[in-house]
Amino acid sequence: MPPLHDIALREDTHLSSQPFPTDGKPAASTARPADSSGSGKERILAINPGSTSTKVALYEGETEVFSETVEHPRDELAAFPTVIAQYAYRRAAVDALLAEHGMTDMPLAAVAGRGGLLPPMPGG
């Protein structure tokens, strides 16, 4: 699996049909997903994985639809040998949160993630 920072975000991201890419190549995109809510605003899912939690927010345009923190017990996280190995566990937590809000099968214009496994960078 390529490092997370090498995986390009795709414009055609859809929660139910886009698995995590394993080859590091973005999927072909021909058009933005249709907005089924009728709002005309693009949806953006923001994810901020922390050491023992994952913060998740959904926006329509510039309007926050919801923002919540999913706590992960340390004993559950200890079962994973690496942070990358936590992907399916954290993805399931995000999917469950979206399901609680009735948003399991909706098109997204973008998914933004904070953090990740980046090499050290010079400051300044």
Tab-separated table of C-alpha atoms in Angstrom:
chain	number	residue	atom	x	y	z
A	1	MET	CA	0.000	0.000	0.000
A	2	PRO	CA	1.395	3.454	-0.857
A	3	PRO	CA	1.890	6.026	1.891
A	4	LEU	CA	-1.283	8.022	2.546
A	5	HIS	CA	0.347	11.270	1.423
A	6	ASP	CA	0.900	9.747	-2.044
A	7	ILE	CA	-2.784	9.065	-2.632
A	8	ALA	CA	-4.512	11.797	-4.629
A	9	LEU	CA	-7.993	12.909	-3.672
A	10	ARG	CA	-10.623	12.255	-6.287
A	11	GLU	CA	-13.369	14.618	-7.410
A	12	ASP	CA	-15.842	11.730	-7.791
A	13	THR	CA	-15.668	10.444	-4.225
A	14	HIS	CA	-18.837	8.610	-3.180
A	15	LEU	CA	-19.077	6.948	0.218
A	16	SER	CA	-20.713	3.721	-0.863
A	17	SER	CA	-18.801	3.055	-4.067
A	18	GLN	CA	-15.229	4.275	-3.681
A	19	PRO	CA	-12.972	1.856	-1.802
A	20	PHE	CA	-9.625	2.940	-0.454
A	21	PRO	CA	-7.237	2.946	-3.443
A	22	THR	CA	-4.565	0.300	-3.187
A	23	ASP	CA	-2.480	1.320	-6.182
A	24	GLY	CA	-2.031	4.996	-5.256
A	25	LYS	CA	-3.653	6.160	-8.508
A	26	PRO	CA	-6.731	8.374	-8.506
A	27	ALA	CA	-9.851	7.072	-10.205
A	28	ALA	CA	-10.890	8.649	-13.487
A	29	SER	CA	-13.405	11.439	-13.073
A	30	THR	CA	-15.770	12.695	-15.734
A	31	ALA	CA	-18.101	14.879	-13.677
A	32	ARG	CA	-18.908	16.031	-10.195
A	33	PRO	CA	-21.435	13.894	-8.312
A	34	ALA	CA	-25.023	15.014	-8.520
A	35	ASP	CA	-26.422	16.859	-5.513
A	36	SER	CA	-29.441	14.822	-4.433
A	37	SER	CA	-30.387	17.196	-1.596
A	38	GLY	CA	-31.464	19.956	-3.962
A	39	SER	CA	-29.314	22.484	-2.085
A	40	GLY	CA	-27.008	23.020	-5.036
A	41	LYS	CA	-24.036	23.045	-2.661
A	42	GLU	CA	-21.128	20.644	-2.794
A	43	ARG	CA	-20.599	18.419	0.220
A	44	ILE	CA	-17.196	18.180	1.876
A	45	LEU	CA	-16.309	15.564	4.480
A	46	ALA	CA	-13.454	16.616	6.779
A	47	ILE	CA	-11.655	14.001	8.878
A	48	ASN	CA	-9.029	14.667	11.539
A	49	PRO	CA	-7.579	11.431	12.963
A	50	GLY	CA	-5.989	11.873	16.363
A	51	SER	CA	-4.156	9.468	18.616
A	52	THR	CA	-7.319	8.242	20.403
A	53	SER	CA	-10.138	9.904	18.463
A	54	THR	CA	-11.308	10.849	14.994
A	55	LYS	CA	-12.967	14.215	14.457
A	56	VAL	CA	-15.462	14.267	11.605
A	57	ALA	CA	-17.298	17.219	10.069
A	58	LEU	CA	-19.609	17.483	7.086
A	59	TYR	CA	-20.153	20.727	5.198
A	60	GLU	CA	-22.548	21.787	2.478
A	61	GLY	CA	-20.819	24.691	0.834
A	62	GLU	CA	-19.560	26.769	3.751
A	63	THR	CA	-22.311	25.591	6.119
A	64	GLU	CA	-21.433	23.002	8.754
A	65	VAL	CA	-23.994	20.189	8.744
A	66	PHE	CA	-22.440	18.445	11.758
A	67	SER	CA	-19.159	18.072	13.614
A	68	GLU	CA	-18.483	15.255	16.070
A	69	THR	CA	-15.631	13.412	17.726
A	70	VAL	CA	-15.502	9.609	17.764
A	71	GLU	CA	-13.466	8.333	20.716
A	72	HIS	CA	-11.352	5.175	20.258
A	73	PRO	CA	-10.482	3.213	23.408
A	74	ARG	CA	-6.746	2.679	23.766
A	75	ASP	CA	-7.196	-1.067	24.262
A	76	GLU	CA	-8.937	-1.313	20.871
A	77	LEU	CA	-6.219	0.727	19.150
A	78	ALA	CA	-3.541	-1.444	20.776
A	79	ALA	CA	-4.751	-4.361	18.645
A	80	PHE	CA	-3.286	-2.680	15.548
A	81	PRO	CA	0.444	-2.962	14.820
A	82	THR	CA	0.600	0.360	12.916
A	83	VAL	CA	-1.460	3.489	12.380
A	84	ILE	CA	-2.076	2.442	8.763
A	85	ALA	CA	-3.541	-0.830	10.041
A	86	GLN	CA	-6.261	1.220	11.793
A	87	TYR	CA	-7.737	2.371	8.447
A	88	ALA	CA	-10.674	-0.090	8.276
A	89	TYR	CA	-11.421	0.393	11.996
A	90	ARG	CA	-11.543	4.179	11.704
A	91	ARG	CA	-13.382	4.043	8.358
A	92	ALA	CA	-16.085	1.912	10.002
A	93	ALA	CA	-16.371	4.482	12.807
A	94	VAL	CA	-16.786	7.319	10.290
A	95	ASP	CA	-19.318	5.276	8.280
A	96	ALA	CA	-21.301	4.559	11.470
A	97	LEU	CA	-21.347	8.253	12.375
A	98	LEU	CA	-22.584	9.168	8.900
A	99	ALA	CA	-25.271	6.473	9.213
A	100	GLU	CA	-26.427	8.040	12.504
A	101	HIS	CA	-26.990	11.263	10.548
A	102	GLY	CA	-28.764	9.466	7.686
A	103	MET	CA	-25.958	10.210	5.247
A	104	THR	CA	-24.610	6.816	4.225
A	105	ASP	CA	-25.157	6.966	0.487
A	106	MET	CA	-24.466	10.479	-0.673
A	107	PRO	CA	-22.130	12.053	-3.194
A	108	LEU	CA	-19.205	14.129	-1.952
A	109	ALA	CA	-17.287	16.792	-3.839
A	110	ALA	CA	-14.233	16.243	-1.618
A	111	VAL	CA	-12.882	14.422	1.391
A	112	ALA	CA	-10.232	16.297	3.340
A	113	GLY	CA	-8.010	14.618	5.903
A	114	ARG	CA	-5.726	16.330	8.374
A	115	GLY	CA	-2.477	14.786	9.412
A	116	GLY	CA	-1.128	11.623	7.948
A	117	LEU	CA	2.213	9.970	7.650
A	118	LEU	CA	4.409	12.663	6.207
A	119	PRO	CA	8.189	12.703	6.360
A	120	PRO	CA	9.762	15.392	8.571
A	121	MET	CA	9.516	18.848	6.991
A	122	PRO	CA	11.628	21.896	7.568
A	123	GLY	CA	9.924	24.580	9.654
A	124	GLY	CA	9.980	28.306	9.276
